[in-house]
Short mmCIF file of C-alpha atoms in Angstrom, two decimals:
data_model
loop_
_atom_site.label_atom_id
_atom_site.label_comp_id
_atom_site.label_asym_id
_atom_site.label_seq_id
_atom_site.Cartn_x
_atom_site.Cartn_y
_atom_site.Cartn_z
CA MET A 19 98.10 121.70 62.60
CA SER A 20 101.05 120.71 60.43
CA LEU A 21 104.24 122.67 60.90
CA ALA A 22 105.38 124.73 57.94
CA THR A 23 107.96 123.06 55.72
CA ARG A 24 111.28 124.88 55.80
CA VAL A 25 113.26 125.78 52.68
CA ILE A 26 117.00 125.77 53.36
CA PRO A 27 119.79 126.86 51.03
CA CYS A 28 123.02 124.97 51.63
CA LEU A 29 126.40 126.62 51.34
CA ASP A 30 129.08 124.01 50.65
CA VAL A 31 132.27 125.82 51.58
CA ASP A 32 135.85 124.97 50.66
CA ALA A 33 138.72 127.26 51.68
CA GLY A 34 136.32 130.11 52.43
CA ARG A 35 134.42 129.98 49.09
CA VAL A 36 131.08 128.39 48.23
CA VAL A 37 131.55 125.46 45.85
CA LYS A 38 129.27 123.02 44.05
CA GLY A 39 129.91 119.82 42.15
CA VAL A 40 128.16 116.64 41.08
CA ASN A 41 128.33 113.77 43.57
CA PHE A 42 130.81 115.91 45.55
CA GLU A 43 133.35 115.89 42.67
CA ASN A 44 134.62 118.56 40.23
CA LEU A 45 133.87 121.43 42.60
CA GLN A 46 133.12 124.80 40.97
CA ASP A 47 133.32 128.19 42.64
CA ALA A 48 129.84 129.56 43.38
CA GLY A 49 130.67 132.74 45.26
CA ASP A 50 131.28 134.36 48.62
CA PRO A 51 129.44 132.64 51.50
CA VAL A 52 128.59 135.83 53.36
CA GLU A 53 127.14 137.50 50.23
CA LEU A 54 125.11 134.42 49.34
CA ALA A 55 123.87 134.06 52.91
CA ARG A 56 122.74 137.68 52.92
CA ARG A 57 120.89 137.20 49.62
CA TYR A 58 119.08 134.09 50.91
CA GLY A 59 118.07 135.85 54.09
CA GLN A 60 116.48 138.59 51.99
CA GLN A 61 114.81 136.04 49.68
CA GLY A 62 112.97 134.42 52.57
CA ALA A 63 115.06 131.36 53.41
CA ASP A 64 113.87 129.77 56.65
CA GLU A 65 117.33 128.60 57.67
CA LEU A 66 120.83 128.28 56.24
CA THR A 67 123.12 125.27 56.28
CA PHE A 68 126.83 125.75 55.97
CA LEU A 69 128.96 122.67 55.26
CA ASP A 70 132.73 122.70 55.15
CA VAL A 71 132.90 119.99 52.50
CA THR A 72 136.57 119.15 52.77
CA ALA A 73 137.01 119.50 56.53
CA SER A 74 136.84 115.79 57.32
CA SER A 75 138.75 114.59 54.26
CA GLY A 76 141.28 117.40 54.45
CA ASP A 77 141.52 116.90 58.22
CA ARG A 78 141.23 120.54 59.21
CA GLU A 79 138.90 122.62 61.30
CA THR A 80 135.80 124.33 60.00
CA THR A 81 136.41 127.94 59.05
CA TYR A 82 135.16 129.65 62.21
CA GLU A 83 135.87 133.05 60.71
CA VAL A 84 133.41 132.59 57.84
CA VAL A 85 130.78 131.30 60.27
CA ARG A 86 131.26 134.39 62.41
CA HIS A 87 130.85 136.75 59.46
CA THR A 88 127.81 134.87 58.18
CA ALA A 89 126.13 134.91 61.59
CA GLU A 90 126.69 138.67 61.85
CA GLU A 91 124.95 139.27 58.51
CA VAL A 92 122.06 136.82 58.61
CA PHE A 93 119.32 136.55 61.20
CA ILE A 94 117.81 133.15 60.43
CA PRO A 95 118.97 129.89 62.07
CA LEU A 96 122.39 128.74 60.88
CA THR A 97 123.47 125.10 60.94
CA VAL A 98 127.18 124.41 60.52
CA GLY A 99 128.83 121.07 59.81
CA GLY A 100 132.12 119.70 58.56
CA GLY A 101 135.08 118.55 60.62
CA VAL A 102 133.16 118.52 63.91
CA ARG A 103 134.86 115.90 66.08
CA THR A 104 134.35 116.86 69.71
CA VAL A 105 132.00 118.58 72.13
CA ASP A 106 134.51 121.45 72.21
CA ASP A 107 134.19 121.88 68.42
CA VAL A 108 130.43 122.23 68.88
CA ASP A 109 130.96 124.75 71.68
CA ARG A 110 133.28 126.84 69.48
CA LEU A 111 130.82 126.83 66.57
CA LEU A 112 127.94 127.89 68.81
CA ARG A 113 130.10 130.72 70.18
CA ALA A 114 130.98 131.74 66.61
CA GLY A 115 127.27 132.14 65.86
CA ALA A 116 125.94 128.77 64.76
CA ASP A 117 122.48 127.82 66.06
CA LYS A 118 122.81 124.12 65.25
CA VAL A 119 125.77 121.89 64.50
CA GLY A 120 125.97 118.97 62.09
CA VAL A 121 127.97 115.87 62.87
CA ASN A 122 128.76 113.12 60.40
CA THR A 123 132.09 111.30 60.04
CA ALA A 124 133.13 111.67 63.69
CA ALA A 125 129.78 110.31 64.92
CA ILE A 126 130.14 107.22 62.74
CA ALA A 127 133.63 106.66 64.16
CA ARG A 128 132.36 107.21 67.72
CA PRO A 129 128.55 107.23 68.11
CA GLN A 130 128.84 108.37 71.76
CA LEU A 131 129.63 111.83 70.38
CA ILE A 132 125.89 112.19 69.65
CA ASP A 133 125.01 111.45 73.30
CA GLU A 134 127.69 113.83 74.57
CA VAL A 135 126.58 116.75 72.38
CA ALA A 136 122.88 116.19 73.13
CA ASP A 137 123.57 115.90 76.87
CA ARG A 138 125.59 119.11 76.99
CA PHE A 139 123.70 121.37 74.57
CA GLY A 140 120.31 119.73 74.03
CA ALA A 141 118.93 117.78 71.09
CA GLN A 142 117.80 120.97 69.34
CA VAL A 143 121.45 121.86 68.65
CA LEU A 144 122.43 118.53 67.10
CA VAL A 145 121.86 117.65 63.45
CA LEU A 146 122.98 114.24 62.23
CA SER A 147 124.29 114.73 58.71
CA ALA A 148 123.92 111.40 56.89
CA ASP A 149 125.51 111.02 53.45
CA VAL A 150 123.67 107.99 52.10
CA ARG A 151 123.96 105.99 48.89
CA ARG A 152 122.47 102.83 47.50
CA CYS A 153 124.72 99.85 48.16
CA ARG A 154 127.07 99.09 45.29
CA PRO A 155 127.02 95.62 43.72
CA ASP A 156 130.73 95.24 44.51
CA GLY A 157 130.36 96.47 48.11
CA GLN A 158 128.72 95.36 51.33
CA ALA A 159 124.96 94.85 51.23
CA THR A 160 122.71 96.21 53.99
CA ASP A 161 119.18 95.22 54.99
CA SER A 162 117.69 98.41 53.56
CA GLY A 163 119.86 98.54 50.46
CA PHE A 164 121.25 101.91 51.58
CA GLU A 165 124.58 102.56 53.32
CA VAL A 166 126.13 105.51 55.10
CA THR A 167 129.27 107.03 53.60
CA THR A 168 131.99 109.23 55.09
CA HIS A 169 134.49 111.79 53.86
CA GLY A 170 132.07 113.65 51.62
CA GLY A 171 130.64 110.47 50.15
CA ARG A 172 134.03 109.10 49.17
CA ARG A 173 134.10 106.13 51.55
CA GLY A 174 131.44 103.47 52.08
CA THR A 175 130.99 102.12 55.60
CA GLY A 176 128.73 99.07 55.12
CA ILE A 177 126.51 100.57 57.88
CA ASP A 178 122.80 100.38 57.14
CA ALA A 179 121.64 103.97 56.66
CA ILE A 180 118.14 103.48 58.07
CA GLU A 181 119.41 101.74 61.21
CA TRP A 182 122.04 104.46 61.65
CA CYS A 183 119.45 107.25 61.49
CA ALA A 184 117.27 105.40 64.01
CA GLN A 185 120.23 104.92 66.35
CA ALA A 186 121.18 108.60 66.10
CA ALA A 187 117.62 109.63 66.97
CA ARG A 188 117.68 107.35 70.02
CA ARG A 189 121.00 108.82 71.11
CA GLY A 190 119.65 112.37 71.02
CA ALA A 191 120.03 113.84 67.54
CA GLY A 192 117.40 116.55 67.06
CA GLU A 193 117.22 116.39 63.26
CA ILE A 194 118.58 114.37 60.37
CA LEU A 195 120.07 116.05 57.33
CA LEU A 196 119.51 113.23 54.86
CA ASN A 197 121.73 113.67 51.83
CA SER A 198 121.37 111.29 48.89
CA MET A 199 124.85 110.91 47.44
CA ASP A 200 123.38 109.25 44.33
CA ALA A 201 121.16 112.28 43.65
CA ASP A 202 123.60 114.99 44.83
CA GLY A 203 124.14 117.61 42.13
CA THR A 204 122.25 115.63 39.48
CA LYS A 205 119.15 117.89 39.57
CA ALA A 206 117.00 114.82 38.86
CA GLY A 207 114.85 115.06 42.01
CA PHE A 208 115.13 113.96 45.63
CA ASP A 209 115.41 110.26 46.53
CA THR A 210 111.86 109.80 47.83
CA ASP A 211 112.40 106.08 48.51
CA LEU A 212 115.21 106.92 50.92
CA ILE A 213 113.20 109.70 52.59
CA ALA A 214 110.21 107.39 53.13
CA LEU A 215 112.37 104.65 54.67
CA VAL A 216 113.98 107.04 57.15
CA ARG A 217 110.60 108.63 57.93
CA GLY A 218 109.34 105.17 58.89
CA ALA A 219 112.26 104.73 61.30
CA VAL A 220 112.43 108.09 63.13
CA SER A 221 110.05 110.68 64.57
CA ILE A 222 112.50 113.61 64.55
CA PRO A 223 112.53 116.11 61.65
CA ILE A 224 114.16 115.09 58.35
CA ILE A 225 115.83 117.60 56.04
CA ALA A 226 115.86 116.20 52.49
CA SER A 227 119.01 116.98 50.53
CA GLY A 228 120.44 116.01 47.16
CA GLY A 229 118.84 116.17 43.74
CA ALA A 230 116.82 119.40 43.61
CA GLY A 231 116.66 120.68 40.05
CA ALA A 232 113.17 122.09 39.46
CA VAL A 233 110.38 123.68 41.49
CA GLY A 234 108.36 120.47 41.09
CA HIS A 235 110.95 118.38 42.91
CA PHE A 236 110.37 119.81 46.38
CA ALA A 237 106.78 118.83 47.20
CA PRO A 238 107.34 115.09 46.49
CA ALA A 239 110.13 115.09 49.09
CA VAL A 240 107.70 116.53 51.65
CA HIS A 241 105.00 114.04 50.70
CA ALA A 242 107.57 111.26 51.19
CA GLY A 243 108.16 112.46 54.76
CA ALA A 244 110.60 115.39 54.78
CA ASP A 245 110.03 118.30 57.18
CA ALA A 246 112.44 120.57 55.34
CA VAL A 247 113.99 120.70 51.88
CA LEU A 248 117.52 121.75 51.15
CA ALA A 249 119.20 122.77 47.90
CA ALA A 250 122.44 124.36 46.81
CA SER A 251 123.41 124.86 43.18
CA VAL A 252 119.92 125.74 41.87
CA PHE A 253 119.89 128.65 44.32
CA HIS A 254 123.55 129.67 43.98
CA PHE A 255 123.46 129.92 40.19
CA GLY A 256 120.09 131.68 40.16
CA GLU A 257 118.17 128.86 38.46
CA LEU A 258 115.49 128.94 41.15
CA THR A 259 114.58 131.41 43.86
CA ILE A 260 113.32 130.53 47.31
CA GLY A 261 110.07 132.33 46.51
CA GLU A 262 109.49 130.21 43.39
CA VAL A 263 110.08 127.02 45.36
CA LYS A 264 107.68 128.09 48.12
CA ASP A 265 105.01 129.06 45.57
CA ALA A 266 105.26 125.66 43.86
CA MET A 267 105.07 123.85 47.19
CA ARG A 268 102.01 125.86 48.22
CA ALA A 269 100.38 124.97 44.90
CA ALA A 270 101.06 121.30 45.65
CA GLY A 271 99.34 121.54 49.03
CA VAL A 272 102.42 121.91 51.21
CA THR A 273 102.32 124.41 54.09
CA VAL A 274 105.28 126.81 53.93
CA ARG A 275 106.19 129.94 55.85
#
């Protein structure tokens, strides 16, 4: 029996408001996170992801207050990421109401953070958030042609994205939130090449992120190897509903809840 594919709205939060841009630039206000979270819970979202998009670059803590309010209103699993640097940060987020915690920039700086979080809280709590882009001609090349970025996609690392995902899985990450920085906000479809490469390297669940623009974009991501599909602006601005996405996936032979 195949597990049902999850549909996950993503709330990118900056200074307590949901924002959305293209390739993480030119951020526009998209509303109140608690209101949006409530709406998605009613629409049938399987989970919610909440990313503090400027926490690492702005060097400040995730807004625990907003997490607390969201968790009080919504009764589906909540993953929170952004600015998570230590095991204590994870502990605070779980106490605030998060079910899972995403790590990104801090884990690249110190991969042992993955081991520490998994050892203390279990793999099911830990989501590796990987912001991945195709290597630039003027940058460092990697074996796969994909590199991991940090600081909301603003800084390349020269680290091979596929190897990094495999290492994180070995260290105890329970899931990978795989965000294509090239596709992010473009609404041109998920990067199925990237999804397939990571699927070949890990056995843990993959959440595909970046590029959703139409109901027909979601099933190809699942067929490429994703276990869950994530989108932001198409949901926030009412272009698509979760129900429409699930109907289209069902029609394409994908099992959904």
